[in-house]
PDB file of C-alpha atoms in Angstrom:
ATOM      1  CA  MET A  10      17.865  35.780  16.136  1.00  0.00           C
ATOM      2  CA  PRO A  11      14.093  35.875  16.677  1.00  0.00           C
ATOM      3  CA  GLU A  12      12.491  32.635  17.821  1.00  0.00           C
ATOM      4  CA  LYS A  13       9.600  31.156  15.820  1.00  0.00           C
ATOM      5  CA  PRO A  14       6.241  31.230  17.610  1.00  0.00           C
ATOM      6  CA  ARG A  15       5.411  28.028  19.440  1.00  0.00           C
ATOM      7  CA  ASN A  16       2.089  26.445  20.318  1.00  0.00           C
ATOM      8  CA  ASP A  17       0.891  24.277  23.202  1.00  0.00           C
ATOM      9  CA  SER A  18       2.800  21.246  21.865  1.00  0.00           C
ATOM     10  CA  GLY A  19       6.081  23.134  22.081  1.00  0.00           C
ATOM     11  CA  LEU A  20       6.612  22.893  18.304  1.00  0.00           C
ATOM     12  CA  PRO A  21       6.823  25.906  16.035  1.00  0.00           C
ATOM     13  CA  ASP A  22       3.484  26.534  14.288  1.00  0.00           C
ATOM     14  CA  GLU A  23       4.974  25.917  10.838  1.00  0.00           C
ATOM     15  CA  GLN A  24       6.485  22.596  11.894  1.00  0.00           C
ATOM     16  CA  GLU A  25       3.227  21.375  13.447  1.00  0.00           C
ATOM     17  CA  GLN A  26       1.274  22.371  10.334  1.00  0.00           C
ATOM     18  CA  GLN A  27       3.723  20.426   8.182  1.00  0.00           C
ATOM     19  CA  GLU A  28       3.398  17.364  10.443  1.00  0.00           C
ATOM     20  CA  GLU A  29      -0.388  17.623  10.365  1.00  0.00           C
ATOM     21  CA  ARG A  30      -0.311  17.759   6.547  1.00  0.00           C
ATOM     22  CA  GLN A  31       1.863  14.646   6.544  1.00  0.00           C
ATOM     23  CA  ARG A  32      -0.563  12.864   8.907  1.00  0.00           C
ATOM     24  CA  ARG A  33      -3.460  13.745   6.593  1.00  0.00           C
ATOM     25  CA  VAL A  34      -1.592  12.413   3.557  1.00  0.00           C
ATOM     26  CA  GLU A  35      -0.863   9.179   5.410  1.00  0.00           C
ATOM     27  CA  ARG A  36      -4.521   8.789   6.453  1.00  0.00           C
ATOM     28  CA  VAL A  37      -5.737   9.325   2.889  1.00  0.00           C
ATOM     29  CA  SER A  38      -3.126   6.889   1.579  1.00  0.00           C
ATOM     30  CA  GLN A  39      -4.102   4.268   4.142  1.00  0.00           C
ATOM     31  CA  ASN A  40      -7.811   4.668   3.324  1.00  0.00           C
ATOM     32  CA  ALA A  41      -7.039   4.389  -0.390  1.00  0.00           C
ATOM     33  CA  ASP A  42      -5.114   1.166   0.214  1.00  0.00           C
ATOM     34  CA  GLU A  43      -7.935  -0.255   2.341  1.00  0.00           C
ATOM     35  CA  TYR A  44     -10.465   0.712  -0.325  1.00  0.00           C
ATOM     36  CA  LYS A  45      -8.410  -1.033  -3.019  1.00  0.00           C
ATOM     37  CA  GLN A  46      -8.124  -4.151  -0.862  1.00  0.00           C
ATOM     38  CA  SER A  47     -11.883  -4.205  -0.202  1.00  0.00           C
ATOM     39  CA  TRP A  48     -12.635  -3.698  -3.896  1.00  0.00           C
ATOM     40  CA  LYS A  49     -10.212  -6.461  -4.854  1.00  0.00           C
ATOM     41  CA  ALA A  50     -11.848  -8.783  -2.304  1.00  0.00           C
ATOM     42  CA  THR A  51     -15.272  -7.958  -3.769  1.00  0.00           C
ATOM     43  CA  ILE A  52     -14.132  -8.926  -7.268  1.00  0.00           C
ATOM     44  CA  GLU A  53     -12.566 -12.128  -5.954  1.00  0.00           C
ATOM     45  CA  ASP A  54     -15.797 -12.991  -4.141  1.00  0.00           C
ATOM     46  CA  MET A  55     -17.737 -12.453  -7.364  1.00  0.00           C
ATOM     47  CA  HIS A  56     -15.377 -14.743  -9.265  1.00  0.00           C
ATOM     48  CA  ALA A  57     -15.798 -17.431  -6.590  1.00  0.00           C
ATOM     49  CA  LEU A  58     -19.594 -17.177  -6.763  1.00  0.00           C
ATOM     50  CA  ALA A  59     -19.446 -17.343 -10.558  1.00  0.00           C
ATOM     51  CA  GLU A  60     -17.285 -20.474 -10.469  1.00  0.00           C
ATOM     52  CA  GLN A  61     -19.754 -22.089  -8.089  1.00  0.00           C
ATOM     53  CA  ARG A  62     -22.664 -21.354 -10.440  1.00  0.00           C
ATOM     54  CA  GLU A  63     -20.700 -22.660 -13.419  1.00  0.00           C
ATOM     55  CA  ASP A  64     -20.025 -25.888 -11.533  1.00  0.00           C
ATOM     56  CA  GLU A  65     -23.796 -26.150 -11.024  1.00  0.00           C
ATOM     57  CA  GLY A  66     -24.350 -25.903 -14.783  1.00  0.00           C
ATOM     58  CA  TRP A  67     -25.275 -22.234 -15.180  1.00  0.00           C
ATOM     59  CA  ASP A  68     -24.060 -19.948 -17.973  1.00  0.00           C
ATOM     60  CA  VAL A  69     -22.402 -17.008 -16.259  1.00  0.00           C
ATOM     61  CA  LEU A  70     -21.783 -13.383 -17.189  1.00  0.00           C
ATOM     62  CA  GLU A  71     -19.634 -11.302 -14.841  1.00  0.00           C
ATOM     63  CA  LEU A  72     -19.694  -7.499 -14.980  1.00  0.00           C
ATOM     64  CA  ILE A  73     -17.552  -5.007 -13.088  1.00  0.00           C
ATOM     65  CA  ALA A  74     -19.235  -1.614 -12.933  1.00  0.00           C
ATOM     66  CA  GLY A  75     -17.115   1.426 -13.658  1.00  0.00           C
ATOM     67  CA  ASP A  76     -19.555   3.457 -11.585  1.00  0.00           C
ATOM     68  CA  THR A  77     -22.320   2.496  -9.161  1.00  0.00           C
ATOM     69  CA  ALA A  78     -24.914   4.884  -7.746  1.00  0.00           C
ATOM     70  CA  PRO A  79     -27.992   4.464  -5.570  1.00  0.00           C
ATOM     71  CA  MET A  80     -30.873   6.505  -7.012  1.00  0.00           C
ATOM     72  CA  GLY A  81     -33.766   7.707  -4.869  1.00  0.00           C
ATOM     73  CA  ARG A  82     -36.633  10.135  -5.108  1.00  0.00           C
ATOM     74  CA  GLY A  83     -36.774  13.523  -3.483  1.00  0.00           C
ATOM     75  CA  THR A  84     -39.059  14.151  -0.530  1.00  0.00           C
ATOM     76  CA  GLY A  85     -42.669  14.325  -1.673  1.00  0.00           C
ATOM     77  CA  GLU A  86     -42.003  12.796  -5.101  1.00  0.00           C
ATOM     78  CA  ASP A  87     -44.271   9.908  -6.071  1.00  0.00           C
ATOM     79  CA  GLU A  88     -42.726   9.048  -9.430  1.00  0.00           C
ATOM     80  CA  GLY A  89     -39.287   8.622 -10.918  1.00  0.00           C
ATOM     81  CA  GLU A  90     -36.599   5.985 -11.184  1.00  0.00           C
ATOM     82  CA  PHE A  91     -34.951   4.532  -8.129  1.00  0.00           C
ATOM     83  CA  GLY A  92     -32.615   1.649  -7.394  1.00  0.00           C
ATOM     84  CA  LEU A  93     -28.968   0.805  -7.982  1.00  0.00           C
ATOM     85  CA  SER A  94     -27.517   2.104 -11.237  1.00  0.00           C
ATOM     86  CA  TYR A  95     -24.496   0.282 -12.661  1.00  0.00           C
ATOM     87  CA  VAL A  96     -22.428   1.720 -15.512  1.00  0.00           C
ATOM     88  CA  VAL A  97     -20.584  -0.838 -17.651  1.00  0.00           C
ATOM     89  CA  GLY A  98     -18.063  -0.545 -20.466  1.00  0.00           C
ATOM     90  CA  ALA A  99     -18.773  -0.955 -24.172  1.00  0.00           C
ATOM     91  CA  ASP A 100     -17.581  -4.570 -24.431  1.00  0.00           C
ATOM     92  CA  ASP A 101     -19.593  -5.649 -21.400  1.00  0.00           C
ATOM     93  CA  ALA A 102     -22.595  -3.692 -22.650  1.00  0.00           C
ATOM     94  CA  GLU A 103     -22.950  -5.802 -25.777  1.00  0.00           C
ATOM     95  CA  ALA A 104     -22.579  -9.086 -23.888  1.00  0.00           C
ATOM     96  CA  PHE A 105     -25.084  -7.928 -21.291  1.00  0.00           C
ATOM     97  CA  ARG A 106     -27.648  -6.805 -23.863  1.00  0.00           C
ATOM     98  CA  GLU A 107     -27.692 -10.260 -25.477  1.00  0.00           C
ATOM     99  CA  VAL A 108     -28.151 -12.018 -22.144  1.00  0.00           C
ATOM    100  CA  PHE A 109     -30.750  -9.532 -20.897  1.00  0.00           C
ATOM    101  CA  GLU A 110     -32.917  -9.888 -23.994  1.00  0.00           C
ATOM    102  CA  ALA A 111     -32.872 -13.687 -23.702  1.00  0.00           C
ATOM    103  CA  GLY A 112     -34.325 -13.994 -20.196  1.00  0.00           C
ATOM    104  CA  GLU A 113     -36.543 -12.670 -17.400  1.00  0.00           C
ATOM    105  CA  PHE A 114     -34.237 -13.070 -14.357  1.00  0.00           C
ATOM    106  CA  PRO A 115     -36.858 -13.343 -11.611  1.00  0.00           C
ATOM    107  CA  VAL A 116     -34.426 -14.595  -8.935  1.00  0.00           C
ATOM    108  CA  TYR A 117     -31.813 -12.392  -7.293  1.00  0.00           C
ATOM    109  CA  ASP A 118     -29.365 -12.222  -4.407  1.00  0.00           C
ATOM    110  CA  VAL A 119     -27.275  -9.389  -3.045  1.00  0.00           C
ATOM    111  CA  TYR A 120     -23.924  -9.734  -1.325  1.00  0.00           C
ATOM    112  CA  ARG A 121     -22.854  -6.548   0.419  1.00  0.00           C
ATOM    113  CA  GLN A 122     -20.211  -5.435   2.855  1.00  0.00           C
ATOM    114  CA  THR A 123     -19.734  -2.010   4.399  1.00  0.00           C
ATOM    115  CA  GLN A 124     -16.244  -0.716   5.151  1.00  0.00           C
ATOM    116  CA  MET A 125     -14.827   2.782   5.655  1.00  0.00           C
ATOM    117  CA  GLY A 126     -18.168   4.346   4.794  1.00  0.00           C
ATOM    118  CA  HIS A 127     -18.374   2.510   1.450  1.00  0.00           C
ATOM    119  CA  VAL A 128     -20.683  -0.280   0.362  1.00  0.00           C
ATOM    120  CA  PHE A 129     -19.101  -3.037  -1.717  1.00  0.00           C
ATOM    121  CA  VAL A 130     -21.848  -4.993  -3.451  1.00  0.00           C
ATOM    122  CA  VAL A 131     -22.347  -7.887  -5.833  1.00  0.00           C
ATOM    123  CA  THR A 132     -25.815  -8.304  -7.345  1.00  0.00           C
ATOM    124  CA  GLU A 133     -26.665 -11.754  -8.681  1.00  0.00           C
ATOM    125  CA  LEU A 134     -29.495 -12.088 -11.231  1.00  0.00           C
ATOM    126  CA  ARG A 135     -30.694 -15.571 -12.191  1.00  0.00           C
ATOM    127  CA  ASP A 136     -33.077 -17.010 -14.767  1.00  0.00           C
ATOM    128  CA  PRO A 137     -33.654 -20.718 -14.037  1.00  0.00           C
ATOM    129  CA  ASP A 138     -35.555 -21.242 -17.315  1.00  0.00           C
ATOM    130  CA  ILE A 139     -32.507 -20.520 -19.450  1.00  0.00           C
ATOM    131  CA  GLU A 140     -29.936 -21.366 -16.745  1.00  0.00           C
ATOM    132  CA  GLN A 141     -28.297 -17.972 -17.062  1.00  0.00           C
ATOM    133  CA  VAL A 142     -26.856 -15.890 -14.234  1.00  0.00           C
ATOM    134  CA  VAL A 143     -25.470 -12.350 -14.286  1.00  0.00           C
ATOM    135  CA  PHE A 144     -23.164 -11.014 -11.576  1.00  0.00           C
ATOM    136  CA  ILE A 145     -22.516  -7.280 -11.252  1.00  0.00           C
ATOM    137  CA  ALA A 146     -19.924  -5.873  -8.839  1.00  0.00           C
ATOM    138  CA  GLY A 147     -19.931  -2.263  -7.713  1.00  0.00           C
ATOM    139  CA  ALA A 148     -19.092   0.094  -4.871  1.00  0.00           C
ATOM    140  CA  TYR A 149     -20.506   3.387  -3.638  1.00  0.00           C
ATOM    141  CA  VAL A 150     -20.407   5.765  -0.664  1.00  0.00           C
ATOM    142  CA  GLN A 151     -22.851   4.528   1.965  1.00  0.00           C
ATOM    143  CA  ARG A 152     -24.327   7.920   2.797  1.00  0.00           C
ATOM    144  CA  ASP A 153     -25.452   8.200  -0.847  1.00  0.00           C
ATOM    145  CA  GLU A 154     -27.939   5.331  -0.411  1.00  0.00           C
ATOM    146  CA  LYS A 155     -30.209   7.164   2.025  1.00  0.00           C
ATOM    147  CA  MET A 156     -32.938   8.309  -0.379  1.00  0.00           C
ATOM    148  CA  CYS A 157     -32.771   5.087  -2.381  1.00  0.00           C
ATOM    149  CA  ALA A 158     -33.317   2.995   0.756  1.00  0.00           C
ATOM    150  CA  TYR A 159     -36.214   5.211   1.875  1.00  0.00           C
ATOM    151  CA  THR A 160     -37.849   5.015  -1.548  1.00  0.00           C
ATOM    152  CA  ALA A 161     -37.383   1.233  -1.770  1.00  0.00           C
ATOM    153  CA  ARG A 162     -38.910   0.777   1.682  1.00  0.00           C
ATOM    154  CA  GLU A 163     -41.843   3.003   0.776  1.00  0.00           C
ATOM    155  CA  GLU A 164     -42.482   1.146  -2.493  1.00  0.00           C
ATOM    156  CA  GLY A 165     -41.740  -2.336  -1.145  1.00  0.00           C
ATOM    157  CA  GLU A 166     -39.551  -3.149  -4.133  1.00  0.00           C
ATOM    158  CA  MET A 167     -36.177  -2.407  -5.664  1.00  0.00           C
ATOM    159  CA  TYR A 168     -34.661  -1.977  -9.136  1.00  0.00           C
ATOM    160  CA  THR A 169     -31.305  -2.682 -10.737  1.00  0.00           C
ATOM    161  CA  HIS A 170     -30.416  -0.457 -13.713  1.00  0.00           C
ATOM    162  CA  VAL A 171     -27.593  -1.244 -16.118  1.00  0.00           C
ATOM    163  CA  ARG A 172     -26.377   1.575 -18.372  1.00  0.00           C
ATOM    164  CA  LYS A 173     -23.581   2.580 -20.677  1.00  0.00           C
ATOM    165  CA  LEU A 174     -21.271   5.476 -19.860  1.00  0.00           C
ATOM    166  CA  ASP A 175     -23.284   7.791 -22.131  1.00  0.00           C
ATOM    167  CA  GLY A 176     -26.447   7.021 -20.135  1.00  0.00           C
ATOM    168  CA  THR A 177     -27.960   4.540 -22.613  1.00  0.00           C
ATOM    169  CA  LYS A 178     -30.173   2.076 -20.752  1.00  0.00           C
ATOM    170  CA  LEU A 179     -29.247  -1.542 -21.346  1.00  0.00           C
ATOM    171  CA  GLY A 180     -31.693  -3.201 -18.973  1.00  0.00           C
ATOM    172  CA  VAL A 181     -33.761  -2.769 -15.825  1.00  0.00           C
ATOM    173  CA  PHE A 182     -34.603  -5.499 -13.326  1.00  0.00           C
ATOM    174  CA  ARG A 183     -37.446  -5.245 -10.817  1.00  0.00           C
ATOM    175  CA  HIS A 184     -36.992  -7.042  -7.497  1.00  0.00           C
ATOM    176  CA  GLU A 185     -39.621  -8.088  -4.983  1.00  0.00           C
ATOM    177  CA  GLY A 186     -38.571  -6.599  -1.656  1.00  0.00           C
ATOM    178  CA  TYR A 187     -35.598  -4.444  -0.756  1.00  0.00           C
ATOM    179  CA  GLU A 188     -34.124  -6.018   2.382  1.00  0.00           C
ATOM    180  CA  LYS A 189     -31.268  -7.755   0.581  1.00  0.00           C
ATOM    181  CA  PHE A 190     -30.080  -4.410  -0.754  1.00  0.00           C
ATOM    182  CA  PHE A 191     -30.677  -2.467   2.457  1.00  0.00           C
ATOM    183  CA  PRO A 192     -30.722  -4.769   5.484  1.00  0.00           C
ATOM    184  CA  HIS A 193     -31.027  -1.739   7.782  1.00  0.00           C
ATOM    185  CA  ALA A 194     -34.003  -0.190   5.951  1.00  0.00           C
ATOM    186  CA  ASP A 195     -36.664  -1.357   8.402  1.00  0.00           C
ATOM    187  CA  ARG A 196     -34.714   0.270  11.256  1.00  0.00           C
ATOM    188  CA  MET A 197     -34.672   3.642   9.524  1.00  0.00           C
ATOM    189  CA  PRO A 198     -36.576   6.462  11.206  1.00  0.00           C
ATOM    190  CA  ASP A 199     -38.789   8.837   9.278  1.00  0.00           C
ATOM    191  CA  LEU A 200     -36.994  11.188   6.909  1.00  0.00           C
ATOM    192  CA  ASP A 201     -36.924  14.064   9.379  1.00  0.00           C
ATOM    193  CA  GLU A 202     -35.379  11.933  12.145  1.00  0.00           C
ATOM    194  CA  GLY A 203     -32.047  11.049  10.594  1.00  0.00           C
ATOM    195  CA  TRP A 204     -30.242   8.033   9.196  1.00  0.00           C
ATOM    196  CA  VAL A 205     -29.150   4.711  10.664  1.00  0.00           C
ATOM    197  CA  SER A 206     -25.877   3.252   9.385  1.00  0.00           C
ATOM    198  CA  ASP A 207     -25.072  -0.455   9.269  1.00  0.00           C
ATOM    199  CA  ALA A 208     -21.338   0.235   9.451  1.00  0.00           C
TER     200      ALA A 208
END
């Protein structure tokens, strides 16, 4: 009976390929579990922050984005939207629209954590005049923020966009500065020199 070809590990090629496939599945599964845990922790952190604001007398709206994306401009572009884009569901959209139209929200904070190449972020938007605060939780792949961070650094400001799934704009917030969103931005080299990660 012919013997199956073996490789340097002493295992038949087919067996090693099967074991490597299994290792890949396990890695993906582990990363998925870690991602879920990090996302769950982000939501819990948002709830804790919201409770704290409520105890201080603020009206609170909490939003969980179905999709979050950093938007930047292409090299050489001087115009165009940039910032973090959050997509919210229909029910949240109506609640957000009412709150957005009632205030200015000049004060903001950003709570972010980077794990496994993802950024888990909660943006807090406050309007002291009407004692209203909006929290928005989202997550995105860290490498996707490169052009957004460059654009924000170049402009010296940042924007938060809230949209519906169909792309309808619900509100845009302008923020003085960008460091809270991208704490590594001032360490970034020029565009042709690469990218610095805060992971």
